[in-house]
Coordinates of C-alpha atoms in Angstrom, one line a residue:
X1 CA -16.6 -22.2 35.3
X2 CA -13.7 -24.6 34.5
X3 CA -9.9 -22.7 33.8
X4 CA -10.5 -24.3 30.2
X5 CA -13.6 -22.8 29.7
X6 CA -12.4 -19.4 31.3
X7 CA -10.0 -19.3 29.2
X8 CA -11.9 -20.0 26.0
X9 CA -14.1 -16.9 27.1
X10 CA -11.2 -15.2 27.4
X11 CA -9.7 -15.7 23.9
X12 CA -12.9 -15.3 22.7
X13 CA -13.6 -11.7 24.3
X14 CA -10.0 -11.0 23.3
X15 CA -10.5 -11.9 19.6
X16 CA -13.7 -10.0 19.6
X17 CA -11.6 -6.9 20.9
X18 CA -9.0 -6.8 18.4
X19 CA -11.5 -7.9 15.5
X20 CA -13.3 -4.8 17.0
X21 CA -10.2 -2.5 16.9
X22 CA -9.4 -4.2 13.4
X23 CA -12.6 -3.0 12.1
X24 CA -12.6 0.4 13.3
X25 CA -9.3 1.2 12.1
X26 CA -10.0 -0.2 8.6
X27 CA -13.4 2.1 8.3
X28 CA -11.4 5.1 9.1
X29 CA -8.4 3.9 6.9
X30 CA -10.9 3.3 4.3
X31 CA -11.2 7.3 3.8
X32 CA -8.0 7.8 3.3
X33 CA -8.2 5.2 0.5
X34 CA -11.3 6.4 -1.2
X35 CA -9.3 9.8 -1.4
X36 CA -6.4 7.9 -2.6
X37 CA -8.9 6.5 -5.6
X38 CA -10.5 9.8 -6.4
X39 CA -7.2 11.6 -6.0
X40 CA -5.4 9.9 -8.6
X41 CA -8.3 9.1 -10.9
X42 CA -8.6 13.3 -11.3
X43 CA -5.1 13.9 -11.2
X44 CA -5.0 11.7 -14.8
X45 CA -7.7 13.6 -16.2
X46 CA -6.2 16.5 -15.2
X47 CA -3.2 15.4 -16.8
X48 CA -4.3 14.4 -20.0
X49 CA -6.0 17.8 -20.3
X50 CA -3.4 19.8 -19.0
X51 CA -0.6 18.4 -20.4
X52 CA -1.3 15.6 -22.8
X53 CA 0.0 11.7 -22.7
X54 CA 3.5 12.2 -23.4
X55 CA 4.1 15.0 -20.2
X56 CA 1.9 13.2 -18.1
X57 CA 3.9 9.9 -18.8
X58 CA 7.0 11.8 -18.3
X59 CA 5.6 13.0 -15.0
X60 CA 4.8 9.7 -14.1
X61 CA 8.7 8.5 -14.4
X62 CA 10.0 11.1 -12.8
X63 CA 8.3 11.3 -9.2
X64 CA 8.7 7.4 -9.5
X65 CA 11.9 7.5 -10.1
X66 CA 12.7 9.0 -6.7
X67 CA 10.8 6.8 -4.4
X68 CA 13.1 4.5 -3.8
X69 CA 14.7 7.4 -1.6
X70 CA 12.1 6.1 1.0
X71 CA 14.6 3.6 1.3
X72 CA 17.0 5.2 2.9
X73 CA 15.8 4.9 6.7
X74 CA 17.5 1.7 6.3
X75 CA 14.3 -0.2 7.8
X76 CA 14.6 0.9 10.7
X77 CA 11.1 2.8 10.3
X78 CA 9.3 -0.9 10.4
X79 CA 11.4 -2.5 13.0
X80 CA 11.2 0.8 15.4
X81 CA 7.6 0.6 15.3
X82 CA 7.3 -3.0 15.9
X83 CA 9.2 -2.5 18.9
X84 CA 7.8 0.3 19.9
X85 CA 3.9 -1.4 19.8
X86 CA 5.5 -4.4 21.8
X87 CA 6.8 -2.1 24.6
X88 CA 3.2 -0.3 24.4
X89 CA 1.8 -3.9 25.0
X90 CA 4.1 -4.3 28.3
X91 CA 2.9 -0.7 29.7
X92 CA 6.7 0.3 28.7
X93 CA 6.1 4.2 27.6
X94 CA 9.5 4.9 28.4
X95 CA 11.0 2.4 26.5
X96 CA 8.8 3.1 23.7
X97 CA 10.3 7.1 23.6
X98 CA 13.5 5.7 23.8
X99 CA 13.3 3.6 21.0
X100 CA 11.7 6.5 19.0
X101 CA 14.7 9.0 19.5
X102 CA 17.4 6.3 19.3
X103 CA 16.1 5.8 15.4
X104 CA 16.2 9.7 15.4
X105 CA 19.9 9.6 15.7
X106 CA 20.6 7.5 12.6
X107 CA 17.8 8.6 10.3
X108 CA 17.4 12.2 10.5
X109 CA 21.2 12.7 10.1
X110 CA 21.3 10.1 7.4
X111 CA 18.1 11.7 5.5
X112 CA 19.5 15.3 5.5
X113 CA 23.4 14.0 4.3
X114 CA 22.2 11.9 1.7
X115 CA 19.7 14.6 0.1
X116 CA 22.8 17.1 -0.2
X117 CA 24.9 14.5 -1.8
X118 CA 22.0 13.6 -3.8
X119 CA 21.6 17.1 -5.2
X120 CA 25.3 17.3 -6.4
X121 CA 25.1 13.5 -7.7
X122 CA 22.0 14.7 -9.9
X123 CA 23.6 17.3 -11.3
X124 CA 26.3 15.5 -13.1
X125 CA 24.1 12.4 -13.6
X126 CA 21.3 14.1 -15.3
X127 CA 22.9 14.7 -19.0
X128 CA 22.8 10.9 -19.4
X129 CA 19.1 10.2 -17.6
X130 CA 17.7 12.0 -20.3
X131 CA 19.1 10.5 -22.6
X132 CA 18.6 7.7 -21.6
X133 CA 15.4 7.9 -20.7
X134 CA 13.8 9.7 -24.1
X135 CA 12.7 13.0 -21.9
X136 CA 11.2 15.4 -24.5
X137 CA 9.1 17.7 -22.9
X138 CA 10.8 19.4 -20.2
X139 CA 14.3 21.1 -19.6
X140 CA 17.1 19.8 -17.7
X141 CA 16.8 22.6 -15.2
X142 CA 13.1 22.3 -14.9
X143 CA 13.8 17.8 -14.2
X144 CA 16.7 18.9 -11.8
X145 CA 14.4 21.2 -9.0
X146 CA 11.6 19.0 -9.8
X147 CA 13.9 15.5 -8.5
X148 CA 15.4 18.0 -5.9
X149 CA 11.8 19.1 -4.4
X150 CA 10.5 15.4 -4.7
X151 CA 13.9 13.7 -2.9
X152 CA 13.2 16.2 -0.1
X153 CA 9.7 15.6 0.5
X154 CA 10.6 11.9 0.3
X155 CA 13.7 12.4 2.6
X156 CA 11.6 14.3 5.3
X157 CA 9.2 11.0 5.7
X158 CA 12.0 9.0 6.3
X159 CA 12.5 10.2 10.3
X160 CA 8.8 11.7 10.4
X161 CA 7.7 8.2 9.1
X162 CA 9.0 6.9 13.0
X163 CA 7.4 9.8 14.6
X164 CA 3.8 9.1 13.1
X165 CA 4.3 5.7 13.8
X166 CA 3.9 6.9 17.5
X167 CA 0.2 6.6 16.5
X168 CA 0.2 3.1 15.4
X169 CA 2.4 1.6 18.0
X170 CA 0.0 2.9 20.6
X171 CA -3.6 2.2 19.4
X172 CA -4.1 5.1 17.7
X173 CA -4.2 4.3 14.5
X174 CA -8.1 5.7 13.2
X175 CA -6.5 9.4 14.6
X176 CA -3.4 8.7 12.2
X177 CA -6.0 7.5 9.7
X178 CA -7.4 10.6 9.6
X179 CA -4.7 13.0 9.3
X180 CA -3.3 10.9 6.8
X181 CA -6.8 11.2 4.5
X182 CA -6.0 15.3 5.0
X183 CA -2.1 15.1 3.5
X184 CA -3.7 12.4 1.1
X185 CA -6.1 15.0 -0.2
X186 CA -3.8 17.9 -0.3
X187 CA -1.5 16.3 -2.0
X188 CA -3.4 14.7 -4.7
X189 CA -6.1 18.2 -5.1
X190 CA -3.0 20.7 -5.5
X191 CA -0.9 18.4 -8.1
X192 CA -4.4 18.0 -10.2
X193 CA -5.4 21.7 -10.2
X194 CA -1.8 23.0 -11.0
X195 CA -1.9 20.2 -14.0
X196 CA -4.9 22.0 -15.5
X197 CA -3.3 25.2 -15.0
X198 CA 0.0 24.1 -17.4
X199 CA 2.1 24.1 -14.4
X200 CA 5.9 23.6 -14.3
X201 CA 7.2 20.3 -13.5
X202 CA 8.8 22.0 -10.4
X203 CA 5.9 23.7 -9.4
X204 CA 4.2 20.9 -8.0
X205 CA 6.7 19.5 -6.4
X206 CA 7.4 22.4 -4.3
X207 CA 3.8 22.8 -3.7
X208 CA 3.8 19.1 -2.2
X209 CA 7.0 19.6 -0.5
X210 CA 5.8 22.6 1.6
X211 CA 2.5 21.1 2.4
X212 CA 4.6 18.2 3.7
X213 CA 6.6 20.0 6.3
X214 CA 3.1 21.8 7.6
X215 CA 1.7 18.6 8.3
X216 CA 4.4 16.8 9.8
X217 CA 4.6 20.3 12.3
X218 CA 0.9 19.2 13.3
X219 CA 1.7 15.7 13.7
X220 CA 4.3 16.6 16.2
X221 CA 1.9 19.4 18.0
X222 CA -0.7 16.6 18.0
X223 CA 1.1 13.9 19.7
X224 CA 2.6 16.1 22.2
X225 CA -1.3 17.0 23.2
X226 CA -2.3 13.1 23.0
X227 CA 0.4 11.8 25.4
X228 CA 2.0 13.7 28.2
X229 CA 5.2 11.5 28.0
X230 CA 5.9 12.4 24.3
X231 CA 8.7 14.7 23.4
X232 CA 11.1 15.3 20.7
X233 CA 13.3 17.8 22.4
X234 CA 15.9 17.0 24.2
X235 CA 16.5 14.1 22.5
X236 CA 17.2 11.1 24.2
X237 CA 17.8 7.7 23.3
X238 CA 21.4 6.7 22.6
X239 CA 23.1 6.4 18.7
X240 CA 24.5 3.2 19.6
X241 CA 21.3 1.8 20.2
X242 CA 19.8 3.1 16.8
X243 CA 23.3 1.7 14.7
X244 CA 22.1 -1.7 16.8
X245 CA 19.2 -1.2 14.8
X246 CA 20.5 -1.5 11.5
X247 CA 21.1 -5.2 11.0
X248 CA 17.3 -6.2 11.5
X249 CA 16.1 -2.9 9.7
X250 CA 18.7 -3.9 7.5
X251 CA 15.4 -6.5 6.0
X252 CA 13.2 -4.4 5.8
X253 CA 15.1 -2.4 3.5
X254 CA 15.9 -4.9 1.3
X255 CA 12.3 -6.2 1.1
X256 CA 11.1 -2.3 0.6
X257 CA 13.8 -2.1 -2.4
X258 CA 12.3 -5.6 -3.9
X259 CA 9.3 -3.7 -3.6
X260 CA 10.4 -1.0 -4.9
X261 CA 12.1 -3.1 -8.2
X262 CA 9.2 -5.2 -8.7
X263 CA 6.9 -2.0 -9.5
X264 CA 9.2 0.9 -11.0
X265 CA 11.4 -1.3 -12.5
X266 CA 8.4 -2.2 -15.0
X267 CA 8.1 1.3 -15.7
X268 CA 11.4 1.8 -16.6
X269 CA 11.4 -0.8 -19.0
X270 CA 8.5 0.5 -20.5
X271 CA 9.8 4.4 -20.5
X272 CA 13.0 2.9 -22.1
X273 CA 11.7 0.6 -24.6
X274 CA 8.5 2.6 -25.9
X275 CA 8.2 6.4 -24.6
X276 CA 6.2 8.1 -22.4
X277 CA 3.0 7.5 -24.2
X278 CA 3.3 3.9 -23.1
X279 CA 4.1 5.2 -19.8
X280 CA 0.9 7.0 -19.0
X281 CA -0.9 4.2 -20.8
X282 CA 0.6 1.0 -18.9
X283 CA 0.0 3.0 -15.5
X284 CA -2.9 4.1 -15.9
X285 CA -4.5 0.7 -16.2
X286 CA -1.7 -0.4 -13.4
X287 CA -4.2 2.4 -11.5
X288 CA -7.1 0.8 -11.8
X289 CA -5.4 -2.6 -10.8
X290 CA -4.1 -1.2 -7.8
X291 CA -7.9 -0.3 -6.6
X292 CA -8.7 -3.2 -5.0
X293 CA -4.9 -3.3 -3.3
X294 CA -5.7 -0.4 -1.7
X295 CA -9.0 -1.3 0.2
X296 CA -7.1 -4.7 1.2
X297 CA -4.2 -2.4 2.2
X298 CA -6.3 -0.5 4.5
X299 CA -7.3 -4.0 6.1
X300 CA -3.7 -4.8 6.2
X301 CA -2.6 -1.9 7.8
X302 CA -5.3 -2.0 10.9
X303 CA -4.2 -6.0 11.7
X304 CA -0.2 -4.8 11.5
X305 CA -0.6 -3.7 15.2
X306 CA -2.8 -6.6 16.2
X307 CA -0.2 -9.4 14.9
X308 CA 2.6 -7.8 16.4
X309 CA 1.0 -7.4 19.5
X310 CA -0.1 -11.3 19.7
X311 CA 3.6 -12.5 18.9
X312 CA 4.5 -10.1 21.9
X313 CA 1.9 -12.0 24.3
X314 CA 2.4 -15.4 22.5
X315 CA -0.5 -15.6 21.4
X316 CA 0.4 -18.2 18.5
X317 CA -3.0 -19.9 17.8
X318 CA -4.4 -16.5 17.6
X319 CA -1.8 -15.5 15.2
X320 CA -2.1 -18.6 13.1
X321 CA -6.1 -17.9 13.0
X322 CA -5.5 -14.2 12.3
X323 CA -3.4 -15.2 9.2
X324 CA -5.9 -17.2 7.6
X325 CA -8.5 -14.8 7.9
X326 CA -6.2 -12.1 6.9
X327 CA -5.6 -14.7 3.5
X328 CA -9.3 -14.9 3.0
X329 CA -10.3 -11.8 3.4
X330 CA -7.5 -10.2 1.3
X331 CA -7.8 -11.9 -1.5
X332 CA -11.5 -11.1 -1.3
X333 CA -11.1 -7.6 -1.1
X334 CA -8.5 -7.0 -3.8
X335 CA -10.4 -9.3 -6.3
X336 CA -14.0 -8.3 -5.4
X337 CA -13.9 -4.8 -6.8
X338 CA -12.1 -5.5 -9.7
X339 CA -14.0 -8.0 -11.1
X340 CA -17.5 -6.1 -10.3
X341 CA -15.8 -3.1 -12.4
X342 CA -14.5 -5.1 -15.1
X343 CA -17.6 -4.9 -16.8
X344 CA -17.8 -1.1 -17.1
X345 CA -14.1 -0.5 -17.3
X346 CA -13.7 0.2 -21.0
X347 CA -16.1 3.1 -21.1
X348 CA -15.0 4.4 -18.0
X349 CA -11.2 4.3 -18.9
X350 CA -12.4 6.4 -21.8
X351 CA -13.9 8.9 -20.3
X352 CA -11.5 8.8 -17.5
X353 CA -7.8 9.3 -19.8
X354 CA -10.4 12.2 -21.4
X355 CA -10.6 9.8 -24.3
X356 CA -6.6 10.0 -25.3
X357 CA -6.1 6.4 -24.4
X358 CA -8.0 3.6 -25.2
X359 CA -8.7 0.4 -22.7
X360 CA -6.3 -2.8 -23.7
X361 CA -8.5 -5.6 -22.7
X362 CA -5.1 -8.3 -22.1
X363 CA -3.2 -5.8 -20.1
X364 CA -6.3 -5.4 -18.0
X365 CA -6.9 -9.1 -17.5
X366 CA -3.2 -10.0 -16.8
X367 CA -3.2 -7.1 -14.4
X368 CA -6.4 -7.9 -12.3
X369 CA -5.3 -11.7 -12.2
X370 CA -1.8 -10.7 -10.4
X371 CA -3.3 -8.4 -8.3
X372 CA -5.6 -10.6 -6.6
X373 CA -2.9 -12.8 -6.4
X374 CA -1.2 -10.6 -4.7
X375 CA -3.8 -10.4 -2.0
X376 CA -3.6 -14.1 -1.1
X377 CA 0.4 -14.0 -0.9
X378 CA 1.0 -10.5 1.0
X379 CA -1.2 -11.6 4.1
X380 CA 2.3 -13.8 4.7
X381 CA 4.1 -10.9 3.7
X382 CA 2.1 -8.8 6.3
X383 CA 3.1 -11.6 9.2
X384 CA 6.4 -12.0 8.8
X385 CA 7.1 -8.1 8.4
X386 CA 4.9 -7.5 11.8
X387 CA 6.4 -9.9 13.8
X388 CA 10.2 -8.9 12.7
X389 CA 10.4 -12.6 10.8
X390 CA 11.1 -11.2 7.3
X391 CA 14.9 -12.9 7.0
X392 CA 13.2 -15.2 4.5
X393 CA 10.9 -13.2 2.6
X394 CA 13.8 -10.2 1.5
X395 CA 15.2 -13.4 -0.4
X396 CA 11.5 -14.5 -1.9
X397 CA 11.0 -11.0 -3.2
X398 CA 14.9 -10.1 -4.3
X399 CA 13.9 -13.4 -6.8
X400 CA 10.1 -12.3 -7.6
X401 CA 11.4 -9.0 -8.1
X402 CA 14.7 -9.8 -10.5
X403 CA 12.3 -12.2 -12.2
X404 CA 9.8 -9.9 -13.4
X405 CA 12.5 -7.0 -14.5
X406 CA 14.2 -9.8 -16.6
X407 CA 10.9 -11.1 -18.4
X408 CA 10.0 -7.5 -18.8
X409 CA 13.4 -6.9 -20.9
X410 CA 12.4 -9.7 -22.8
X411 CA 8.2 -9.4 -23.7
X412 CA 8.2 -5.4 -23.6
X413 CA 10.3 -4.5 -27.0
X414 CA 8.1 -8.0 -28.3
X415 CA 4.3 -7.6 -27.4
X416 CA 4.3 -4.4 -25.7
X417 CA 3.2 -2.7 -22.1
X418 CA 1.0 -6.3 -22.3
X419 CA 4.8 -7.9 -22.0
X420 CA 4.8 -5.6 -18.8
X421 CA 1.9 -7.2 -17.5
X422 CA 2.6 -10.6 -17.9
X423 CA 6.3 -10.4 -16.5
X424 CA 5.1 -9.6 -13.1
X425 CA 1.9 -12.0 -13.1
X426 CA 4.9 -15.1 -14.2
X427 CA 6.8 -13.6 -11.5
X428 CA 4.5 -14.4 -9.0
X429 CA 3.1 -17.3 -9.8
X430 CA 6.4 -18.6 -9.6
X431 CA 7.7 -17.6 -6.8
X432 CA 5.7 -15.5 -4.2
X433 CA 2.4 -17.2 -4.6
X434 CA 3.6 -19.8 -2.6
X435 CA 6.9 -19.3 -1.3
X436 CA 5.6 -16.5 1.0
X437 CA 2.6 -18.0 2.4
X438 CA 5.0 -20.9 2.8
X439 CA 7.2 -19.2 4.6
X440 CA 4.8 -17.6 7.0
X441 CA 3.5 -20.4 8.0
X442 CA 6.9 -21.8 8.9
X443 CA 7.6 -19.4 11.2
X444 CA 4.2 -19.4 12.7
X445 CA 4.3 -22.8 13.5
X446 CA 1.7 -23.9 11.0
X447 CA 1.3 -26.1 8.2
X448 CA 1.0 -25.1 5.0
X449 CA -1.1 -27.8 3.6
X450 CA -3.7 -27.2 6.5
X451 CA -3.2 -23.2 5.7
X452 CA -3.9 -24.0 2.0
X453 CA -6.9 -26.7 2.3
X454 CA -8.5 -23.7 5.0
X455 CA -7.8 -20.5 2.7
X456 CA -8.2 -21.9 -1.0
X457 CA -11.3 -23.3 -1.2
X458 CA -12.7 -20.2 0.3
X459 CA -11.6 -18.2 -2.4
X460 CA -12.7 -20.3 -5.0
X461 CA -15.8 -20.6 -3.7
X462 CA -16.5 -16.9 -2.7
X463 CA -14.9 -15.5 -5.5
X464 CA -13.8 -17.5 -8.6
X465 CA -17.4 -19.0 -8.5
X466 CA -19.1 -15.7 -9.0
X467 CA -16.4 -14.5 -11.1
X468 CA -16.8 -17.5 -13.9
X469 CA -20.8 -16.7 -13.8
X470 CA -20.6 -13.4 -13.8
X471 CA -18.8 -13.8 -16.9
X472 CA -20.9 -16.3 -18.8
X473 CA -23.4 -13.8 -18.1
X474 CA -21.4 -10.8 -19.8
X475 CA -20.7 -13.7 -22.5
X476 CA -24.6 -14.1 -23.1
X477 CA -26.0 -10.5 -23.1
X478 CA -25.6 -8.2 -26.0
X479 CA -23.5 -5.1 -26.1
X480 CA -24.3 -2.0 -24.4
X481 CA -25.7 -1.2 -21.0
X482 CA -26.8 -4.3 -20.1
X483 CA -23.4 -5.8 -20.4
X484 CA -22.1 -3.1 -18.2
X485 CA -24.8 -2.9 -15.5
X486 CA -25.7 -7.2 -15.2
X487 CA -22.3 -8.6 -14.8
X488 CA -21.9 -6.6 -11.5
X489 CA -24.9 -7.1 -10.2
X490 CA -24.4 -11.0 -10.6
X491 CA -21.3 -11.1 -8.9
X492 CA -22.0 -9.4 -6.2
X493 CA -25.3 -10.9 -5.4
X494 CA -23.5 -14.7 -5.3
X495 CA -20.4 -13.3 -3.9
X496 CA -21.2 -12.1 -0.8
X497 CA -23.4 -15.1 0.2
X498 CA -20.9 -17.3 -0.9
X499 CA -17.9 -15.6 1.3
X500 CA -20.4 -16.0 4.4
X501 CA -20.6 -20.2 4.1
X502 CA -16.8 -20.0 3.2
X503 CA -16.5 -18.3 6.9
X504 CA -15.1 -20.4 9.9
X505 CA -17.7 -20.9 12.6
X506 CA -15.4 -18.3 14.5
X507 CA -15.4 -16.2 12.0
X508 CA -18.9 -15.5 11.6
X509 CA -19.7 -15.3 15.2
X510 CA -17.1 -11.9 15.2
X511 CA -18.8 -10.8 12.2
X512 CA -22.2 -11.2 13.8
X513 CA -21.0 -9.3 16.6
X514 CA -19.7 -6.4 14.5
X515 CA -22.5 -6.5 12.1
X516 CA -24.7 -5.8 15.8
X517 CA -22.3 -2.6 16.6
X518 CA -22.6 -1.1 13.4
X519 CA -26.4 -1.5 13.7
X520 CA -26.9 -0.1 17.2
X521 CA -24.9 2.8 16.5
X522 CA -27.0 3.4 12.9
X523 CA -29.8 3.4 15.1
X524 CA -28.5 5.5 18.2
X525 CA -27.5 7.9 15.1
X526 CA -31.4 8.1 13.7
X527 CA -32.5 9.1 17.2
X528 CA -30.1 11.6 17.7
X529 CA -31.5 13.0 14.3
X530 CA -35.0 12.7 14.9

């Protein structure tokens, strides 16, 4: 065999591997998802029933308000686990610990100073919050232990969000998969029962808080069992080295706060302008957007290892490929569920909001439309944050971000939570659409012409295509269950063949290959049964 050929044998077996790994961890990831979905479609109900839109809305805002305390490990979660997975793909363990504790130094000190000083900000701020902010239905002490029991939850993650990133860094990403579906389901199941119960504000937030701290003392006791060279105790590391830290996690925080504005920053608007009725409406069909972001998510999260590792090995075609099937398949994902459900969604809200809230058809459309948008432009998002390129893309989404908040002010007070809606969707079809993937492929190495003419006609073809039939379909049968149950069906049935001819040649060989796993494994399963 020639080197060339070797070598293409090589890439190939190698590309197989990760797409292996990649699938794997998106299965597994794909539970903690599903729990995501079914956790926060009961935990409305239960909210509605237990409390009624105005509460619930209220509760909404308030354990939104403090995420943004997630902030507050200054980015050095993301750029500590990068490093760490490229010192895993030397064979550096010990450089991989020492990166661990030297972020230890800075965040765990920073997390527990800045919740104390927190706690005696709120206390002074609070008076003009609600005010502000039109609460109604709770008491001031009641909002302060509820923000004080959320901020430490949210405060404990911030150090403990390096320590389970120990999983990711070194393959082991289905195991932190799986403990994550566990704290997913906790937290969702306990918040939803207390709910039903009439449960204080405060309540719950201590209920999640505790549950918190137990599972973080299992992720430590886990990883200690996993890898012999993992400790915690005595810490090692150096502070200087985690301060060095700061500049470069100093982008990731600023792209986590765009992140951060682009999606509470809405809800503010709408909690100022129109109550917490509007609140609970708006997110609720913001909730059923967000369904097909969480199974590209999932995706997403299993390829973050993969791409930092090929930038470590210099893998660049590979990279350039694995973003361009990351674009296709993202998009696909996000839009694919939300247009099969479309169909069914108004009787389903209804039931769902335990018919207090009633499905708005334009808020719905404008919502689907920029979230599967939002899967073609965040597979550039996920490259450049992987491979520590993200200078570029803090600026892109600062813009997006202070775009959509400004056309918010503007359409909410106007035309509503559908004002909401459209802000964001102008946002990024402005700027994030194509500035991101733009920028990606800048600092891959690629064009973006050749990225666009590869990725776009794939998505028009496997899903606009269905989408537009699926539609004259719904347009041409008569209300009722036939409207409901045909349009799906349609879709999908094109769909699916129609992503398989928009496949690269390389593409569908890897899927072939999976498809055979999957199979053999169904069948070793039906002989182990019989």
């Amino acid at each position: 065999m020639s080197d060339g050929a070797a070598a293409g044998a090589r890439a190939s077996t190698g590309a197989t591997e990760m797409a292996d790994r990649v699938f794997k961890g998106t299965l597994v990831l794909a539970l903690s998802a599903v729990v995501t979905l079914v956790g926060q479609l009961a935990t409305v109900s239960a909210g509605m029933k237990g409390w009624g839109a105005v509460r619930y809305g209220e509760w909404i805002w308030l354990s939104g308000l403090v995420t943004f305390l997630t902030l507050t490990d200054l980015g050095i979660q993301n750029h500590v686990v990068n490093r760490m997975n490229a010192h895993n793909a030397r064979g550096e363990r010990d450089r991989v610990l020492s990166e661990l504790h030297s972020a230890l130094r800075v965040q765990a000190p920073l997390a527990a100073g800045l919740w104390a000083a927190g706690a005696a900000s709120l206390y002074f701020l609070l008076p003009a919050l609600e005010r502000r902010f039109q609460l109604t239905t709770t008491s001031r002490f009641e909002t302060y232990l509820t923000l004080l029991f959320f901020g430490a939850e949210l405060l404990i993650g911030v150090p403990m969000g390096a320590v389970r990133g120990t999983y990711r860094a070194t393959q082991k990403l289905t195991r932190a998969a799986v403990i994550t579906a566990i704290k997913r389901m906790v937290e969702l199941a306990l918040p939803a029962l207390l709910m039903l119960a009439g449960a204080r504000f405060w309540t719950i937030a201590l209920g999640r808080l505790v549950w918190a701290l137990l599972i973080d003392l299992y992720v430590v006791h886990d990883l200690h069992r996993q890898y012999g060279w993992f400790r915690l105790r005595p810490l090692g590391g150096d502070l200087a080295t985690g301060l060095r830290m700061l500049p470069a996690g100093f982008l990731f925080l600023l792209a986590g706060f765009a992140d951060y504005l682009a999606s509470q920053g809405n809800l503010m608007v709408v909690q100022s302008a129109l109550g917490g009725a509007e609140v609970a409406h708006f997110a609720t069909h913001r909730t059923i957007a967000n369904m097909g972001r969480m199974v590209a998510m999932q995706l997403t999260a299993s390829m973050w290892p993969e791409l930092t590792t090929l930038d470590t090995l210099g893998e660049s075609a590979r990279l350039t490929g694995a973003h361009r099937t990351l674009a296709k398949f993202g998009t696909f994902l996000v839009g694919a569920p939300l247009v099969a459900f479309l169909p069914m969604s108004e009787w389903v809200y209804r039931m769902w909001t335990m018919r207090a809230l009633s499905l708005d058809t334009p808020t719905m459309l404008l919502l689907i439309a920029q979230t599967t948008l939002w899967g073609f432009w965040s597979a550039g998002w996920t490259v450049l944050m992987a491979t520590n390129r993200q200078g570029r893309l803090v600026v892109l989404l600062a813009l997006d971000a202070a775009l959509a908040i400004g056309l918010s002010a503007l359409l909410v007070p106007r035309i509503g939570m559908r004002g909401a809606a459209l802000a964001v969707l102008v946002a990024d079809c402005t700027i994030a659409l194509w500035a991101v993937p733009r920028a990606a492929c800048a600092a891959l190495g690629d064009r973006f012409g050749a990225f666009a003419r590869a990725v776009v006609p794939a998505i028009v073809l496997a899903l606009v295509v269905p989408s537009a039939v699926s539609a004259l379909a719904w347009w041409a049968l008569p209300s009722g269950v036939l409207r409901a149950a045909v349009p799906p069906i349609v879709f999908a049935s094109l769909a699916l063949p129609l992503l398989w001819t928009a496949l690269t040649p390389e593409e569908r060989a890897i899927a072939l290959r999976l498809g055979d796993k999957v199979r053999r494994r169904l069948a070793g399963s039906r002989a182990r049964a019989a």
